[in-house]
XYZ file of C-alpha atoms in Angstrom:
74
model
C -8.478 0.942 -23.314
C -9.018 4.542 -23.142
C -5.758 7.334 -23.082
C -6.204 8.898 -19.564
C -4.357 12.139 -20.617
C -7.026 11.631 -23.591
C -10.161 11.400 -21.348
C -8.988 14.644 -18.783
C -8.608 16.335 -22.273
C -11.492 16.068 -23.449
C -13.036 16.982 -20.482
C -11.073 20.131 -19.859
C -14.138 22.205 -21.301
C -16.493 20.660 -19.107
C -14.193 20.613 -16.044
C -13.411 24.268 -16.502
C -16.639 25.642 -17.311
C -19.137 26.347 -15.108
C -22.237 24.595 -16.025
C -23.744 21.376 -14.205
C -21.246 18.721 -15.955
C -18.676 21.274 -14.487
C -18.899 18.843 -10.871
C -19.130 15.279 -12.728
C -16.061 16.224 -15.249
C -13.754 17.428 -12.209
C -14.177 14.141 -10.391
C -13.395 12.104 -13.805
C -11.119 14.570 -14.496
C -8.772 13.389 -11.048
C -9.939 9.912 -11.037
C -8.015 9.565 -15.389
C -5.352 12.083 -13.809
C -4.580 9.088 -11.115
C -4.728 6.386 -13.533
C -2.008 9.025 -15.239
C 0.462 8.750 -11.784
C -0.202 12.513 -12.068
C -1.323 12.375 -8.116
C -0.609 16.337 -7.899
C -2.766 17.022 -10.562
C -5.574 14.647 -9.433
C -5.793 16.222 -5.673
C -5.671 20.203 -7.196
C -8.971 18.915 -9.343
C -10.633 16.820 -5.800
C -9.716 19.717 -3.219
C -11.785 22.212 -6.067
C -14.164 19.588 -6.769
C -14.239 19.281 -2.682
C -14.434 23.357 -2.258
C -17.165 24.127 -4.463
C -20.507 24.859 -2.574
C -22.656 24.100 -5.517
C -20.975 20.772 -6.210
C -23.901 18.015 -5.016
C -23.230 17.322 -0.909
C -21.786 13.717 -1.353
C -20.242 14.617 -4.266
C -18.463 17.382 -2.433
C -17.329 14.793 0.422
C -16.059 11.961 -2.030
C -13.942 14.775 -3.549
C -12.786 15.809 0.452
C -11.886 12.312 1.299
C -9.653 11.778 -2.163
C -7.868 15.256 -1.041
C -6.631 13.476 2.898
C -6.235 10.218 1.363
C -3.601 12.036 -1.655
C -1.823 13.663 1.172
C -0.595 10.781 3.306
C -0.087 8.554 0.123
C 3.783 8.686 -0.845
């Protein structure tokens, strides 16, 4: 198994960049953060993705749904 924190670190250059892989890296980062138990960081990553008009619409929709789900979870 991969360590979620290592995954976040490895994806950081792509997630923080502005290239074509940034939306995918943000989504994978948020998933790894959830797996690591960091709901706030995952919420923030999903929010960034949901607000990114250059990201694919389906990805933005999924991210918005996750933002809503994380906002209502304890």
